[in-house]
Coordinates of C-alpha atoms in Angstrom, one line a residue:
Chain A
K345 CA 63.1 -30.6 -40.3
Q346 CA 61.0 -30.9 -37.1
E347 CA 57.3 -31.3 -37.5
V348 CA 54.9 -30.8 -34.7
T349 CA 51.3 -32.1 -34.8
Q350 CA 48.5 -31.6 -32.4
I351 CA 45.5 -33.9 -32.6
P352 CA 42.6 -33.3 -32.3
A353 CA 42.4 -29.8 -33.7
A354 CA 39.2 -29.2 -31.7
L355 CA 37.7 -30.8 -28.6
S356 CA 34.5 -30.2 -26.7
V357 CA 33.9 -31.9 -23.3
P358 CA 31.5 -31.4 -20.3
E359 CA 32.7 -29.6 -17.3
G360 CA 34.4 -31.8 -14.7
E361 CA 36.0 -34.3 -17.1
N362 CA 39.7 -35.1 -17.0
L363 CA 41.2 -34.8 -20.5
V364 CA 44.4 -35.3 -22.4
L365 CA 45.8 -33.1 -25.2
N366 CA 48.4 -34.6 -27.5
C367 CA 51.5 -33.2 -29.1
S368 CA 53.7 -35.3 -31.4
F369 CA 57.0 -34.4 -33.0
T370 CA 59.1 -36.1 -35.6
D371 CA 62.7 -35.6 -34.4
S372 CA 63.4 -36.8 -30.8
A373 CA 66.6 -34.7 -30.5
I374 CA 64.9 -31.9 -28.6
Y375 CA 66.1 -29.2 -26.2
N376 CA 62.8 -28.6 -24.5
L377 CA 59.0 -28.6 -25.0
Q378 CA 56.7 -25.9 -23.9
W379 CA 52.9 -25.9 -23.6
F380 CA 51.0 -22.6 -24.0
R381 CA 47.4 -21.4 -23.6
Q382 CA 46.0 -18.8 -25.9
D383 CA 42.7 -17.1 -25.2
P384 CA 40.8 -15.4 -28.1
G385 CA 42.5 -12.1 -29.1
K386 CA 45.3 -12.6 -26.6
G387 CA 48.9 -13.6 -26.5
L388 CA 50.3 -17.0 -25.6
T389 CA 50.6 -17.7 -21.9
S390 CA 53.2 -20.2 -20.8
L391 CA 51.8 -23.2 -18.9
L392 CA 54.6 -25.7 -18.5
L393 CA 58.1 -26.1 -19.8
I394 CA 59.7 -29.6 -19.9
Q395 CA 63.5 -29.9 -20.5
S396 CA 64.7 -32.8 -22.5
S397 CA 66.1 -34.5 -19.4
Q398 CA 62.7 -34.4 -17.6
R399 CA 59.7 -36.7 -17.9
E400 CA 57.0 -34.5 -16.6
Q401 CA 56.1 -31.2 -15.1
T402 CA 53.0 -30.3 -12.9
S403 CA 51.3 -27.0 -12.2
G404 CA 48.0 -27.1 -10.3
R405 CA 45.5 -29.2 -12.3
L406 CA 47.9 -29.4 -15.3
N407 CA 50.4 -32.2 -15.8
A408 CA 52.6 -32.4 -18.9
S409 CA 54.6 -35.5 -19.8
L410 CA 57.4 -36.0 -22.3
D411 CA 58.4 -39.2 -24.1
K412 CA 61.2 -38.3 -26.4
S413 CA 61.7 -41.9 -27.7
S414 CA 58.1 -42.0 -29.0
G415 CA 58.1 -38.3 -30.0
R416 CA 55.1 -37.5 -27.8
S417 CA 54.0 -35.1 -25.1
T418 CA 50.7 -35.0 -23.4
L419 CA 49.0 -32.2 -21.4
Y420 CA 46.6 -33.6 -18.8
I421 CA 43.9 -31.3 -17.4
A422 CA 42.2 -32.6 -14.3
A423 CA 38.6 -31.7 -13.4
S424 CA 38.1 -29.3 -16.3
Q425 CA 36.3 -26.0 -15.9
P426 CA 34.7 -23.6 -18.3
G427 CA 37.6 -21.2 -17.7
D428 CA 39.9 -23.8 -19.2
S429 CA 38.3 -23.1 -22.6
A430 CA 41.1 -21.8 -24.9
T431 CA 43.5 -23.0 -27.6
Y432 CA 46.4 -25.0 -26.3
L433 CA 49.7 -25.0 -28.3
C434 CA 52.9 -27.0 -27.9
A435 CA 56.2 -25.8 -29.1
V436 CA 59.3 -28.0 -29.5
H437 CA 62.8 -26.5 -29.3
S438 CA 65.3 -28.6 -31.3
G439 CA 68.2 -26.3 -30.5
G440 CA 70.3 -24.3 -32.9
G441 CA 68.8 -20.9 -32.1
A442 CA 65.4 -19.4 -32.6
D443 CA 64.7 -21.1 -35.9
G444 CA 65.0 -24.4 -34.0
L445 CA 61.6 -23.7 -32.4
T446 CA 58.6 -25.4 -34.0
F447 CA 55.0 -24.7 -33.0
G448 CA 52.0 -27.0 -33.4
K449 CA 48.8 -25.5 -34.7
G450 CA 47.0 -26.0 -31.5
T451 CA 43.9 -27.8 -30.0
H452 CA 40.9 -25.6 -29.6
L453 CA 39.3 -26.7 -26.3
I454 CA 35.7 -26.0 -25.2
I455 CA 34.5 -26.9 -21.8
Q456 CA 30.7 -27.1 -21.7
P457 CA 29.2 -25.8 -18.4
Chain B
N1053 CA 54.7 -7.6 -13.6
A1054 CA 54.9 -6.2 -17.2
G1055 CA 56.8 -9.1 -18.9
V1056 CA 56.7 -8.4 -22.7
T1057 CA 54.9 -5.2 -23.8
Q1058 CA 53.9 -4.5 -27.4
T1059 CA 52.5 -1.4 -29.0
P1060 CA 50.2 -0.6 -30.7
K1061 CA 47.6 -3.3 -30.0
F1062 CA 45.6 -2.4 -33.2
Q1063 CA 46.6 -0.6 -36.4
V1064 CA 45.0 -0.1 -39.8
L1065 CA 47.2 0.9 -42.7
K1066 CA 46.8 1.6 -46.3
T1067 CA 48.9 -0.3 -48.9
G1068 CA 52.3 1.4 -49.1
Q1069 CA 52.3 3.0 -45.7
S1070 CA 55.0 2.3 -43.2
M1071 CA 54.9 1.7 -39.5
T1072 CA 56.9 0.3 -36.6
L1073 CA 55.7 -2.2 -34.0
Q1074 CA 57.4 -1.7 -30.7
C1075 CA 58.3 -4.3 -28.2
A1076 CA 60.0 -4.1 -24.8
Q1077 CA 60.7 -6.8 -22.1
D1078 CA 61.7 -6.2 -18.5
M1079 CA 63.0 -9.7 -17.7
N1080 CA 66.7 -9.0 -18.8
H1081 CA 66.5 -11.7 -21.5
N1082 CA 69.1 -11.7 -24.3
S1083 CA 66.9 -13.4 -26.9
M1084 CA 63.9 -11.7 -28.5
Y1085 CA 61.6 -12.7 -31.4
W1086 CA 58.9 -11.4 -33.7
Y1087 CA 56.3 -13.9 -34.9
R1088 CA 53.2 -13.5 -37.1
Q1089 CA 50.1 -15.7 -36.6
D1090 CA 47.7 -16.4 -39.4
P1091 CA 44.6 -18.7 -39.5
G1092 CA 45.7 -22.1 -40.6
M1093 CA 49.3 -21.2 -40.8
G1094 CA 50.2 -21.2 -37.1
L1095 CA 53.0 -19.1 -35.7
R1096 CA 55.8 -18.2 -38.1
L1097 CA 59.1 -16.6 -37.1
I1098 CA 59.9 -13.3 -38.9
Y1099 CA 63.1 -12.2 -37.2
Y1100 CA 65.0 -12.9 -34.0
S1101 CA 67.8 -11.4 -32.0
A1102 CA 70.0 -13.6 -29.9
S1103 CA 71.6 -10.6 -28.1
E1104 CA 71.9 -6.8 -28.2
G1105 CA 73.4 -5.8 -31.6
T1106 CA 72.5 -9.0 -33.5
T1107 CA 69.5 -9.9 -35.6
D1108 CA 68.8 -12.8 -37.9
K1109 CA 66.1 -13.7 -40.4
G1110 CA 63.5 -16.3 -39.6
E1111 CA 61.1 -18.2 -41.8
V1112 CA 59.2 -15.2 -43.3
P1113 CA 61.5 -12.0 -43.2
N1114 CA 60.5 -10.5 -46.6
G1115 CA 58.9 -7.0 -46.3
Y1116 CA 60.1 -6.5 -42.7
N1117 CA 63.1 -4.9 -40.9
V1118 CA 64.1 -5.1 -37.3
S1119 CA 66.1 -3.1 -34.8
R1120 CA 67.5 -4.3 -31.5
L1121 CA 67.7 -0.9 -29.9
N1122 CA 69.1 -2.2 -26.6
K1123 CA 68.7 -5.2 -24.4
R1124 CA 65.1 -4.4 -23.6
E1125 CA 63.7 -3.3 -26.9
F1126 CA 63.2 -5.0 -30.3
S1127 CA 61.2 -3.2 -33.0
L1128 CA 59.7 -4.5 -36.2
R1129 CA 59.2 -2.2 -39.2
L1130 CA 57.1 -2.5 -42.3
E1131 CA 58.5 -0.1 -44.9
S1132 CA 55.8 -0.5 -47.5
A1133 CA 52.8 -2.4 -46.1
A1134 CA 51.0 -4.9 -48.3
P1135 CA 47.6 -6.6 -47.7
S1136 CA 49.5 -9.9 -47.3
Q1137 CA 51.0 -8.5 -44.1
T1138 CA 47.6 -8.3 -42.5
S1139 CA 48.1 -10.5 -39.4
V1140 CA 48.5 -10.6 -35.7
Y1141 CA 52.1 -10.0 -34.7
F1142 CA 53.6 -11.3 -31.5
C1143 CA 56.9 -10.3 -29.8
A1144 CA 58.5 -12.8 -27.5
S1145 CA 61.6 -13.2 -25.3
S1146 CA 63.2 -16.3 -23.8
A1147 CA 64.9 -16.9 -20.5
D1148 CA 68.6 -17.4 -20.9
N1149 CA 68.9 -20.4 -18.6
T1150 CA 65.8 -22.4 -19.4
G1151 CA 64.8 -21.2 -22.9
E1152 CA 61.2 -20.6 -21.6
L1153 CA 59.4 -18.3 -24.0
F1154 CA 57.3 -15.4 -22.9
F1155 CA 54.9 -13.6 -25.3
G1156 CA 53.4 -10.2 -25.6
E1157 CA 49.6 -9.6 -26.0
G1158 CA 49.9 -9.2 -29.8
S1159 CA 49.4 -6.4 -32.3
R1160 CA 46.6 -6.7 -34.8
L1161 CA 47.5 -5.2 -38.1
T1162 CA 45.2 -4.7 -41.0
V1163 CA 46.5 -3.5 -44.4
L1164 CA 43.8 -2.2 -46.8

């Protein structure tokens, strides 16, 4: 059974820093991996989707990479801003329908002004 | 730009009462899902529907029923609410070609 781990569970950094959030998974046979952002009391907003054949995806200040062989994905946030404060979740789709989707428990990120 | 729309956003029930959470998507997706999110437990799949007319159980289906009314709408029903069903419920749909998931804003349910 796929297991997805996000470390650290919480992170606080000063504004302007570049930072990396980690997502690790136990089974490298994945279909895709998706990063989400969740603001308090809100739903999950899709940030980046990486298909299994891809190595990385970029959107603005965000860059997500995927290394299936090592079971890792990283979300790189450049020049962090207070508005980036949120919980970031990764979800790994291992195929086989909806029950093949496994979520990490997220990293709670605080950007200090 | 509606995406996935859930109603109601908040609901308080007494133990034993019933209610239905409604979900609609306007992206013409075949697959739709209901998740619950609890502190420390993460997101857990309740039920999903791979296409109109089909539904399947997820990880935590007990105490819930679903209906895929048409391609747009997927509802979740609690027949006899219990305090253990106090949670935030999310509806989602996924793009047929990429598998990208899109979530609604959530429905906060409290069962007293």
